[in-house]
mmCIF file of C-alpha atoms in Angstrom:
data_model
loop_
_atom_site.group_PDB
_atom_site.id
_atom_site.type_symbol
_atom_site.label_atom_id
_atom_site.label_comp_id
_atom_site.label_asym_id
_atom_site.label_seq_id
_atom_site.Cartn_x
_atom_site.Cartn_y
_atom_site.Cartn_z
ATOM 1 C CA ARG A 4 336.295 231.867 1.789
ATOM 2 C CA SER A 5 334.060 228.915 0.926
ATOM 3 C CA ILE A 6 337.147 226.801 0.180
ATOM 4 C CA LEU A 7 338.518 227.560 3.649
ATOM 5 C CA LEU A 8 335.197 226.577 5.209
ATOM 6 C CA LEU A 9 335.194 223.335 3.222
ATOM 7 C CA LEU A 10 338.739 222.533 4.387
ATOM 8 C CA VAL A 11 337.786 223.168 8.018
ATOM 9 C CA ILE A 12 334.742 220.905 7.690
ATOM 10 C CA LEU A 13 336.838 218.165 6.058
ATOM 11 C CA ALA A 14 339.475 218.443 8.793
ATOM 12 C CA LEU A 15 336.822 218.070 11.487
ATOM 13 C CA TYR A 16 335.228 215.182 9.613
ATOM 14 C CA ILE A 17 338.524 213.326 9.321
ATOM 15 C CA ASN A 18 339.369 213.862 12.997
ATOM 16 C CA VAL A 19 336.014 212.400 14.010
ATOM 17 C CA ALA A 20 336.739 209.257 11.983
ATOM 18 C CA LEU A 21 340.141 208.630 13.569
ATOM 19 C CA SER A 22 340.199 206.209 16.514
ATOM 20 C CA ALA A 23 336.684 205.046 15.685
ATOM 21 C CA GLN A 24 336.029 201.340 15.385
ATOM 22 C CA ALA A 25 336.157 200.374 11.711
ATOM 23 C CA PRO A 26 332.839 199.184 10.288
ATOM 24 C CA ASP A 27 332.261 195.449 10.011
ATOM 25 C CA ILE A 28 331.145 194.919 6.434
ATOM 26 C CA THR A 29 330.848 191.777 4.325
ATOM 27 C CA LEU A 30 331.221 192.167 0.560
ATOM 28 C CA LYS A 31 331.874 189.853 -2.386
ATOM 29 C CA ASP A 32 335.319 189.783 -3.951
ATOM 30 C CA ILE A 33 336.016 189.628 -7.682
ATOM 31 C CA ASN A 34 335.711 185.823 -7.519
ATOM 32 C CA ASN A 35 332.293 186.082 -5.802
ATOM 33 C CA LYS A 36 333.650 184.957 -2.410
ATOM 34 C CA SER A 37 332.319 186.707 0.711
ATOM 35 C CA VAL A 38 334.930 188.658 2.670
ATOM 36 C CA THR A 39 334.199 190.100 6.117
ATOM 37 C CA LEU A 40 336.471 193.009 6.945
ATOM 38 C CA SER A 41 336.486 192.362 10.718
ATOM 39 C CA ASP A 42 338.073 188.963 10.033
ATOM 40 C CA LEU A 43 341.018 190.846 8.538
ATOM 41 C CA TYR A 44 341.300 193.476 11.303
ATOM 42 C CA SER A 45 341.906 191.008 14.111
ATOM 43 C CA GLU A 46 345.503 190.133 13.248
ATOM 44 C CA ASN A 47 346.568 192.559 10.541
ATOM 45 C CA VAL A 48 347.041 196.174 9.683
ATOM 46 C CA VAL A 49 344.522 196.704 6.890
ATOM 47 C CA LEU A 50 344.848 199.375 4.223
ATOM 48 C CA ILE A 51 341.484 199.950 2.535
ATOM 49 C CA GLU A 52 341.290 201.808 -0.759
ATOM 50 C CA PHE A 53 337.994 202.997 -2.257
ATOM 51 C CA TRP A 54 338.330 203.402 -6.024
ATOM 52 C CA SER A 55 336.608 202.973 -9.372
ATOM 53 C CA THR A 56 337.679 202.116 -12.893
ATOM 54 C CA THR A 57 336.749 205.631 -14.048
ATOM 55 C CA CYS A 58 338.867 207.422 -11.417
ATOM 56 C CA GLU A 59 342.230 208.462 -12.887
ATOM 57 C CA PRO A 60 343.877 209.341 -9.520
ATOM 58 C CA CYS A 61 342.758 205.908 -8.280
ATOM 59 C CA LYS A 62 344.505 204.226 -11.196
ATOM 60 C CA LYS A 63 347.706 206.067 -10.270
ATOM 61 C CA GLN A 64 347.429 205.100 -6.603
ATOM 62 C CA LEU A 65 346.652 201.391 -6.992
ATOM 63 C CA PRO A 66 350.217 200.462 -8.097
ATOM 64 C CA LYS A 67 351.494 202.187 -4.946
ATOM 65 C CA MET A 68 349.127 200.091 -2.834
ATOM 66 C CA GLN A 69 350.420 196.958 -4.570
ATOM 67 C CA ALA A 70 353.994 198.062 -3.850
ATOM 68 C CA LEU A 71 353.143 198.488 -0.154
ATOM 69 C CA LEU A 72 351.594 195.013 -0.109
ATOM 70 C CA ASP A 73 354.635 193.534 -1.850
ATOM 71 C CA LYS A 74 356.910 195.152 0.704
ATOM 72 C CA TYR A 75 354.930 194.578 3.926
ATOM 73 C CA GLY A 76 352.449 191.786 3.184
ATOM 74 C CA ASP A 77 354.619 189.198 4.901
ATOM 75 C CA LYS A 78 354.878 191.479 7.946
ATOM 76 C CA GLY A 79 351.131 191.752 8.586
ATOM 77 C CA LEU A 80 349.783 194.256 6.056
ATOM 78 C CA VAL A 81 346.624 193.393 4.140
ATOM 79 C CA VAL A 82 345.507 195.656 1.299
ATOM 80 C CA VAL A 83 341.831 195.695 0.370
ATOM 81 C CA SER A 84 340.589 197.619 -2.625
ATOM 82 C CA ILE A 85 336.875 198.344 -2.675
ATOM 83 C CA ALA A 86 335.590 199.040 -6.169
ATOM 84 C CA THR A 87 332.700 201.479 -6.110
ATOM 85 C CA ASP A 88 331.736 201.043 -9.754
ATOM 86 C CA SER A 89 328.011 200.716 -10.390
ATOM 87 C CA ALA A 90 326.578 197.276 -11.075
ATOM 88 C CA ARG A 91 326.381 198.266 -14.752
ATOM 89 C CA VAL A 92 330.178 198.594 -15.112
ATOM 90 C CA MET A 93 331.298 196.245 -12.319
ATOM 91 C CA SER A 94 332.269 193.682 -14.976
ATOM 92 C CA LYS A 95 335.283 195.882 -15.829
ATOM 93 C CA VAL A 96 336.827 195.560 -12.365
ATOM 94 C CA LYS A 97 338.125 191.972 -12.492
ATOM 95 C CA PRO A 98 339.810 192.352 -15.923
ATOM 96 C CA TYR A 99 341.385 195.622 -14.762
ATOM 97 C CA VAL A 100 342.714 194.090 -11.529
ATOM 98 C CA ASN A 101 343.964 190.913 -13.223
ATOM 99 C CA GLY A 102 345.404 192.822 -16.183
ATOM 100 C CA ASN A 103 347.522 194.902 -13.821
ATOM 101 C CA ARG A 104 348.518 191.807 -11.809
ATOM 102 C CA TYR A 105 347.223 193.260 -8.553
ATOM 103 C CA THR A 106 347.254 190.663 -5.796
ATOM 104 C CA PHE A 107 345.451 192.620 -3.097
ATOM 105 C CA ILE A 108 341.907 191.679 -2.111
ATOM 106 C CA THR A 109 339.413 193.420 -4.385
ATOM 107 C CA LEU A 110 335.816 193.749 -3.254
ATOM 108 C CA HIS A 111 332.708 194.970 -5.071
ATOM 109 C CA ASP A 112 330.552 197.694 -3.475
ATOM 110 C CA PRO A 113 327.960 198.484 -6.173
ATOM 111 C CA ASP A 114 325.296 199.402 -3.587
ATOM 112 C CA GLN A 115 327.729 201.658 -1.682
ATOM 113 C CA LYS A 116 327.263 199.698 1.545
ATOM 114 C CA ALA A 117 330.915 200.075 2.585
ATOM 115 C CA TRP A 118 331.155 203.567 1.060
ATOM 116 C CA LYS A 119 328.370 204.751 3.372
ATOM 117 C CA ALA A 120 329.615 202.822 6.421
ATOM 118 C CA PHE A 121 333.071 204.409 6.112
ATOM 119 C CA HIS A 122 331.568 207.843 5.312
ATOM 120 C CA ALA A 123 333.731 208.051 2.201
ATOM 121 C CA PRO A 124 333.595 211.603 0.823
ATOM 122 C CA ALA A 125 335.385 211.042 -2.505
ATOM 123 C CA GLU A 126 337.649 208.622 -4.311
ATOM 124 C CA PRO A 127 340.293 207.600 -3.952
ATOM 125 C CA TYR A 128 339.689 207.324 -0.236
ATOM 126 C CA THR A 129 342.235 205.489 1.885
ATOM 127 C CA ILE A 130 341.752 204.152 5.409
ATOM 128 C CA VAL A 131 344.303 202.301 7.499
ATOM 129 C CA VAL A 132 342.891 200.139 10.283
ATOM 130 C CA ASP A 133 345.099 198.941 13.139
ATOM 131 C CA LYS A 134 345.194 195.411 14.578
ATOM 132 C CA GLY A 135 342.579 196.420 17.139
ATOM 133 C CA GLY A 136 340.114 197.342 14.411
ATOM 134 C CA GLU A 137 340.374 201.101 14.955
ATOM 135 C CA VAL A 138 340.729 203.615 12.157
ATOM 136 C CA ALA A 139 344.276 204.957 12.475
ATOM 137 C CA TYR A 140 344.548 206.984 9.264
ATOM 138 C CA VAL A 141 342.327 208.432 6.567
ATOM 139 C CA HIS A 142 343.295 210.190 3.354
ATOM 140 C CA ILE A 143 341.194 211.734 0.612
ATOM 141 C CA GLY A 144 342.500 211.866 -2.956
ATOM 142 C CA TYR A 145 345.905 211.037 -4.346
ATOM 143 C CA ASN A 146 348.949 213.064 -5.262
ATOM 144 C CA PRO A 147 352.314 211.512 -6.132
ATOM 145 C CA GLY A 148 354.208 211.074 -2.885
ATOM 146 C CA ASP A 149 351.162 210.368 -0.693
ATOM 147 C CA GLU A 150 352.358 206.771 -0.488
ATOM 148 C CA TYR A 151 355.310 207.876 1.678
ATOM 149 C CA GLU A 152 352.923 209.109 4.362
ATOM 150 C CA MET A 153 350.856 205.936 4.071
ATOM 151 C CA GLU A 154 353.964 203.819 4.410
ATOM 152 C CA SER A 155 354.985 205.730 7.525
ATOM 153 C CA VAL A 156 351.614 204.983 9.114
ATOM 154 C CA VAL A 157 351.767 201.317 8.100
ATOM 155 C CA VAL A 158 355.279 200.664 9.444
ATOM 156 C CA ASN A 159 354.418 202.441 12.686
ATOM 157 C CA LEU A 160 351.335 200.265 13.171
ATOM 158 C CA LEU A 161 353.257 197.121 12.236
ATOM 159 C CA GLY A 162 355.966 198.077 14.725
ATOM 160 C CA ILE A 163 358.744 197.757 12.170
ATOM 161 C CA GLU A 164 361.120 200.052 10.380
ATOM 162 C CA GLY A 165 360.747 200.772 6.716
ATOM 163 C CA THR A 166 361.966 203.103 4.050
ATOM 164 C CA TRP A 167 359.982 203.648 0.911
ATOM 165 C CA LYS A 168 361.985 202.919 -2.190
ATOM 166 C CA LYS A 169 360.615 203.805 -5.583
ATOM 167 C CA LEU A 170 359.085 200.489 -6.591
ATOM 168 C CA THR A 171 356.786 201.776 -9.309
ATOM 169 C CA ASP A 172 356.720 204.597 -11.820
#
């Protein structure tokens, strides 16, 4: 019974977030450069992924996000990963990202500024923002195959056709 109540609350929470203007946050990337999310929203579809180096589902999802970027980056998709690791372990993020050859933008959020602004309930937490800066999609967690749904949302917002092909294991 309590699980059903939790699911209803989560469903209502997610519906409230959809069509809302995405928060305008400025964070530092792994090279210590400031990145303002609203600068990315204006001309791109932006997929935002909250994750941490200690989150195993996150580590399984990140290659899928890279595959989406590889496939649609030249068509207007920007992928932003926001690492929520504490300041104490933030030094592990850059080696992890570089070691896996991820080319998406990776931002640090050790103070949970973006986490709170996006009302992230858990990680991984995925948000897709349309070119108008509105939240078009949110997803909590990761199960193999979730990337197909994400791709469907992305291609719809980009106004193109696409078919997910298995690009990663």
